[in-house]
Each structure stands twice: as C-alpha cells, then as structure tokens.
XYZ file of C-alpha atoms in Angstrom:
339
model
C -31.485 5.821 25.028
C -31.725 9.346 27.010
C -34.448 12.383 25.046
C -34.109 15.901 26.064
C -37.129 18.680 25.861
C -36.912 21.770 25.712
C -40.026 23.743 27.067
C -39.363 27.514 26.009
C -41.830 29.696 28.296
C -42.427 32.941 26.825
C -43.489 36.428 28.792
C -47.557 35.752 29.694
C -47.206 32.512 29.020
C -50.175 30.734 29.726
C -49.142 28.050 32.899
C -51.454 25.300 31.802
C -49.448 25.045 28.261
C -45.864 24.580 30.202
C -47.219 22.358 33.692
C -49.713 20.146 30.915
C -46.729 19.130 29.099
C -44.334 18.678 31.656
C -46.547 16.335 33.589
C -47.245 14.126 30.300
C -43.312 14.373 30.294
C -42.740 13.329 33.804
C -45.250 9.903 33.082
C -43.125 9.120 30.082
C -40.165 9.298 31.781
C -41.714 7.314 35.266
C -42.152 4.823 32.509
C -39.318 4.802 31.034
C -37.487 4.322 34.354
C -38.867 1.493 34.991
C -38.566 0.044 31.330
C -34.786 0.750 31.734
C -34.498 -1.005 35.187
C -33.793 1.972 37.280
C -33.439 1.557 40.783
C -34.916 4.863 41.892
C -37.064 7.565 39.240
C -35.309 10.323 38.503
C -37.771 13.314 38.027
C -37.536 14.500 34.128
C -36.035 17.795 35.425
C -33.138 15.605 36.702
C -29.653 15.663 34.306
C -29.506 12.120 34.125
C -33.433 11.335 33.686
C -33.740 9.197 30.777
C -36.325 11.945 29.202
C -35.019 15.347 30.440
C -37.302 18.120 30.079
C -35.722 21.675 30.742
C -37.625 25.305 30.883
C -36.203 28.051 29.402
C -36.785 32.158 29.311
C -35.138 34.444 27.137
C -32.601 35.728 29.419
C -32.513 32.668 32.328
C -34.971 35.183 34.703
C -38.349 34.201 35.966
C -41.132 34.373 33.599
C -44.023 36.321 34.648
C -47.257 34.345 33.597
C -50.357 35.408 31.915
C -52.015 34.942 36.131
C -48.990 37.582 37.442
C -47.415 34.656 38.815
C -43.718 34.408 38.161
C -42.301 30.784 37.329
C -38.504 30.388 37.932
C -36.784 28.283 34.603
C -33.928 25.703 34.238
C -31.808 28.596 32.061
C -31.749 30.608 28.398
C -32.191 30.491 25.099
C -29.154 32.333 24.835
C -26.515 30.559 27.213
C -27.598 27.110 25.259
C -27.398 28.014 21.674
C -25.351 24.828 21.195
C -27.502 22.740 23.150
C -29.217 20.210 21.151
C -32.949 18.732 21.651
C -35.420 16.153 20.324
C -38.197 18.576 20.761
C -38.811 21.934 22.084
C -42.322 22.997 22.908
C -42.763 26.476 22.655
C -45.647 27.417 25.734
C -48.632 29.661 24.704
C -48.897 33.269 25.804
C -51.676 35.247 26.375
C -53.060 37.602 23.627
C -55.291 39.945 23.799
C -56.269 40.430 20.263
C -54.915 40.463 17.011
C -52.790 43.876 17.024
C -51.382 42.563 20.435
C -50.783 39.628 19.435
C -48.850 40.477 16.500
C -47.042 43.060 18.889
C -45.994 40.763 21.503
C -44.591 38.580 18.189
C -42.183 41.787 17.212
C -40.393 41.712 21.109
C -39.607 37.926 20.788
C -37.209 37.830 17.806
C -34.401 36.370 19.695
C -37.014 33.280 19.748
C -37.684 33.100 16.380
C -33.544 33.008 15.848
C -33.244 30.080 18.197
C -36.019 27.971 16.747
C -34.607 28.456 13.347
C -31.376 27.189 14.939
C -32.969 23.803 15.873
C -35.032 23.487 13.238
C -31.595 22.959 11.497
C -30.602 20.318 13.719
C -33.799 18.427 12.936
C -35.394 18.732 15.980
C -38.987 18.143 16.469
C -40.719 21.868 16.980
C -43.895 22.331 18.370
C -46.210 25.222 19.652
C -49.896 26.510 21.580
C -51.971 28.859 21.044
C -50.431 32.218 19.828
C -46.811 31.163 19.877
C -47.480 29.032 16.348
C -47.204 32.751 15.264
C -43.066 32.132 16.027
C -42.995 29.225 13.976
C -44.549 30.991 11.006
C -41.923 34.131 12.106
C -39.222 31.524 11.510
C -40.950 29.984 8.569
C -41.158 26.774 9.961
C -44.866 26.667 8.917
C -44.064 27.558 4.734
C -45.652 25.114 2.670
C -46.989 23.263 5.447
C -50.394 22.549 7.482
C -51.068 25.000 10.573
C -53.829 26.022 12.906
C -54.457 28.757 15.323
C -56.906 29.632 18.097
C -59.651 30.430 15.699
C -60.128 34.112 16.591
C -56.720 34.508 14.707
C -57.176 33.002 12.089
C -57.802 36.429 9.972
C -54.411 37.713 11.185
C -52.805 34.719 10.895
C -53.966 34.786 7.008
C -53.212 37.706 6.412
C -49.491 37.767 7.938
C -48.633 34.205 6.365
C -49.656 33.724 3.249
C -47.241 30.786 2.380
C -48.529 28.921 5.634
C -51.537 26.429 4.645
C -54.024 27.836 7.224
C -56.713 25.176 8.433
C -59.472 26.758 9.504
C -61.367 25.604 12.367
C -59.022 22.782 13.144
C -57.430 21.872 16.621
C -54.280 20.054 15.639
C -52.075 20.342 12.692
C -48.670 17.719 12.169
C -46.426 17.859 9.137
C -42.638 16.885 9.255
C -40.591 18.532 12.348
C -43.647 20.571 13.310
C -46.711 20.785 15.527
C -49.661 23.293 16.166
C -52.137 23.033 18.497
C -54.642 26.135 18.213
C -57.174 25.857 20.862
C -56.493 24.947 24.667
C -58.506 21.896 23.947
C -55.869 20.749 21.886
C -52.598 21.035 24.011
C -52.698 17.926 25.633
C -52.963 15.657 22.725
C -50.308 18.132 21.036
C -47.769 16.460 23.863
C -49.087 13.181 23.430
C -48.105 13.709 19.550
C -45.044 14.908 20.416
C -44.267 12.236 22.768
C -44.902 9.651 20.291
C -42.427 10.871 17.581
C -39.363 11.136 20.697
C -39.922 8.078 22.275
C -41.270 4.600 21.725
C -44.249 3.702 20.701
C -45.067 1.634 23.710
C -44.335 4.408 26.266
C -46.631 6.814 24.521
C -49.505 4.212 24.359
C -49.045 4.061 28.210
C -49.393 7.143 28.822
C -52.664 7.655 26.342
C -54.148 4.921 28.509
C -53.267 6.180 31.510
C -54.238 9.659 31.371
C -57.058 8.727 28.767
C -56.252 11.808 26.813
C -57.333 11.375 23.033
C -54.118 12.133 21.075
C -56.351 11.366 17.507
C -59.083 13.754 18.568
C -58.116 16.968 20.718
C -61.396 18.708 20.200
C -65.261 17.727 19.321
C -66.463 19.516 16.308
C -69.029 21.122 18.108
C -66.303 22.602 20.679
C -64.151 23.687 17.407
C -66.894 25.339 16.108
C -68.622 26.653 18.761
C -71.666 25.238 17.783
C -71.283 26.994 14.227
C -70.166 29.875 15.217
C -66.251 29.638 14.447
C -67.069 28.954 10.512
C -68.635 32.497 10.226
C -64.945 33.916 11.348
C -64.123 36.191 8.710
C -60.916 36.783 6.749
C -61.934 40.584 6.832
C -59.960 41.779 9.385
C -62.499 44.341 10.527
C -65.243 42.057 10.771
C -62.993 39.589 12.775
C -62.691 42.244 14.692
C -66.116 43.284 14.940
C -67.113 39.393 15.945
C -64.379 39.075 18.339
C -65.702 42.170 20.398
C -69.141 40.819 20.071
C -68.015 36.969 21.551
C -66.687 39.016 24.849
C -70.152 41.010 25.160
C -72.620 38.933 23.761
C -74.360 39.192 27.130
C -74.632 42.907 27.793
C -76.881 45.519 25.668
C -75.003 46.640 22.664
C -75.409 49.474 19.722
C -74.156 49.411 16.389
C -72.990 52.893 16.370
C -70.983 51.704 19.875
C -69.328 48.830 18.102
C -68.573 50.699 15.407
C -67.293 53.044 17.127
C -64.996 51.053 19.039
C -63.659 49.982 15.445
C -62.951 53.828 14.424
C -65.398 53.393 11.451
C -68.912 54.456 10.853
C -72.002 52.153 11.433
C -73.095 52.188 7.767
C -69.365 50.966 6.778
C -69.396 47.939 9.562
C -72.996 46.926 8.396
C -72.174 46.814 4.729
C -68.910 45.170 5.204
C -70.236 42.354 7.998
C -73.309 41.578 5.569
C -70.698 40.835 2.527
C -68.746 38.842 4.834
C -71.040 36.996 6.609
C -74.079 37.154 5.789
C -75.416 38.299 8.622
C -76.108 41.833 10.275
C -74.235 42.260 13.472
C -77.641 42.056 15.398
C -78.685 39.039 13.581
C -75.111 36.964 14.378
C -75.306 38.800 17.816
C -78.608 36.879 18.791
C -77.163 33.868 17.666
C -74.338 33.990 19.842
C -76.719 34.332 22.730
C -79.291 31.187 21.290
C -76.198 29.194 21.315
C -74.928 30.217 24.940
C -78.468 29.619 25.609
C -78.935 26.057 24.375
C -75.752 24.955 26.196
C -77.120 26.162 29.203
C -80.036 24.573 28.926
C -78.124 21.238 28.053
C -75.421 21.290 30.728
C -77.398 23.485 33.797
C -80.200 23.269 35.791
C -80.592 27.278 36.209
C -84.053 28.315 35.421
C -85.129 29.134 32.253
C -85.779 33.132 33.007
C -81.676 33.031 34.284
C -80.545 31.517 31.335
C -82.262 34.426 29.430
C -81.233 36.797 31.830
C -77.554 35.798 31.548
C -77.790 35.735 27.678
C -78.963 39.600 27.538
C -83.012 38.969 27.719
C -84.237 40.511 30.908
C -87.781 39.633 29.330
C -88.655 36.290 30.066
C -91.639 35.881 27.600
C -89.546 37.721 24.953
C -86.565 35.524 25.046
C -89.142 32.269 25.477
C -90.491 33.577 22.076
C -86.808 34.168 20.212
C -85.602 31.067 21.718
C -88.729 29.155 19.866
C -88.308 30.898 16.843
C -84.413 29.730 16.402
C -84.387 26.600 17.834
C -88.141 25.643 16.773
C -88.954 24.867 20.375
C -89.592 26.529 23.380
C -86.692 26.568 26.463
C -88.317 24.159 28.588
C -88.733 21.853 25.528
C -84.978 22.283 24.513
C -83.978 21.107 28.119
C -86.355 17.976 28.252
C -85.458 16.468 24.351
C -83.432 14.081 25.554
C -84.675 13.094 29.058
C-alpha cells in the first residue's frame, strides 16, 4: 500500500531538515520497491512511488532558504487543501533569537490553519527546530510533550503554557505528533516518522543502512552543552543575556555593554542573572570559556596557548591558572588524561 508524505518548507528553511528527511524517505522507498517486486525503482517524488514525497510551500513558489538559495517545490498548501497525507513534516526555519522566532510565526498563519486541517484527518505531523512553534500555534501540542531548541525554551514556555515542555530534551513523541528540537535529533525524527507510516521492516532496514539511532538522537553531553543548557533561564531577560554571551564568549565582554544591549541597567541585569542562575554574568561567561577549552583539548591538537586565545584569554599563564582552578588540572594534564 502506498504512503504519502508532505514536507512543508517555510521561508528561510534550513536545507538539512528538508534534504535529510527526503533522503531517508528515498531509502525507504527503494526498499519498498524491492519488496513489492517493482521492475524499476520509482524515485520518492514521482507520482506512483510506493512512498511518495511532496515538497510544499505556502504559495507554490520557490522557497528562499536560510542560505539564500532558492528551492523549487512541487506545490502549494493552498492548492492542496483536499489532499490527504499519511504524514506531514514541517522543515526547520532559521531564527535569529526569540523575538525573530515569534515574529516569523506570526507570518505563517496559513500554515497553522493547514496543520489543523491535516491533524483532523489523523495525519502524523512532525516538526523540526523553530517550526515546532507552528504546531503549538495550531494547538497540536496542548497537553502533549514537546521540545524546542534549548535557546527557545524560555520563550516557548511563556507563549505556550498548555504544552508540556520537556526542557533539554532532543525528541518528543505523542500520538500523532513528533518534535525534534536540536539539529542532532532531526535524523531520528525522520526515522520515527518512517516507523509510524511504514512497516517495521522498512524502518529497521533504513536504520541499519544509515546507522542512525532513532532511540538516542543525541548524547546527554550534546544536549546539555556540557551542563550549560540546564542553566538556561525561564526569565526572558536572563535567557536573552545567556544567548548574547554564548554568541560572543570568545570576545572581551563588559557588563555595561551587555546590559545596554538588553536595554536595562547593569545593576538590574546582575541581580536577575544571579537570582535565576546563581551566577554572575562574568562567572557564566568564564564557564562557557572553560567548557569550550575542554572540548578543544579533547577534540583537537591545537597548542594550549592557541586554545586559550580562541576562548578569550591572550595571557597563556593566566589561562593555565584559571583552567587548573576550574578543572582541577592543567590544560596539558586534561588533554593527556585519557591517553
């Protein structure tokens, strides 16, 4: 029996969320062709493919991706209101912070209406990254577990209190709905969706072929950014401050500069940051730098002095003393501990 999947591609879509899902669907389609005895393989975007995939945009016009490239699609959601799908995957779109995310959601109300219509038809609906907000806008996550990229958690929690937000979680699964927050979980999301709309044999074959683990989309280390995500604040001011610091941790940072960027006084920022995280902004910045240094020591062969400069410390001796105080050993000792 044939199955159909619509991949909805919003403006500023992230290509990986489209291409990876399409490739996995194509693998499943190839397997289905062999099992059904097809004399020739039908690519998944052909009309008579066992597992048919359609790329849709709001109006049927090419979509401008986050990279700036244009991607041609197969149709428009407005022209397919009568079409029925076994599954809909909403590709991730680029966001430039919580405010930009909320603003973008406001421009996609036709998508929200279309998702409600598909849900009424008992279609499986999945979303990646910031597009999970569209499912929440449609009410599809009310009372259901949901996850989003960690830096959107505070804004999501405030805007959609009816959703059961699972903080620092990569992938959530509820009847009819799948969410994958970080990019590391998008392959597992596509596999989970395959398992819901195809046979277990097909899903198992794709999982074994690709070596993607649908049960473990990301390690706890990757999800928590070495313990930093769990300190992401539900205080919107502090969450914005954390995001600002995470984007600039290797640069010289002054508290008054950070406060000015957030339109508050340094005193207010310091008070709320400490109340929310138990740390001063500079201590949080230092933790970011040390975690980045440890990762580089583990994963590269860069000289210790160069690593220190890359995380914001031009004085090698000061970096070494600070690293030892924070980590219990010197940078060189950290690097050689597992050898």
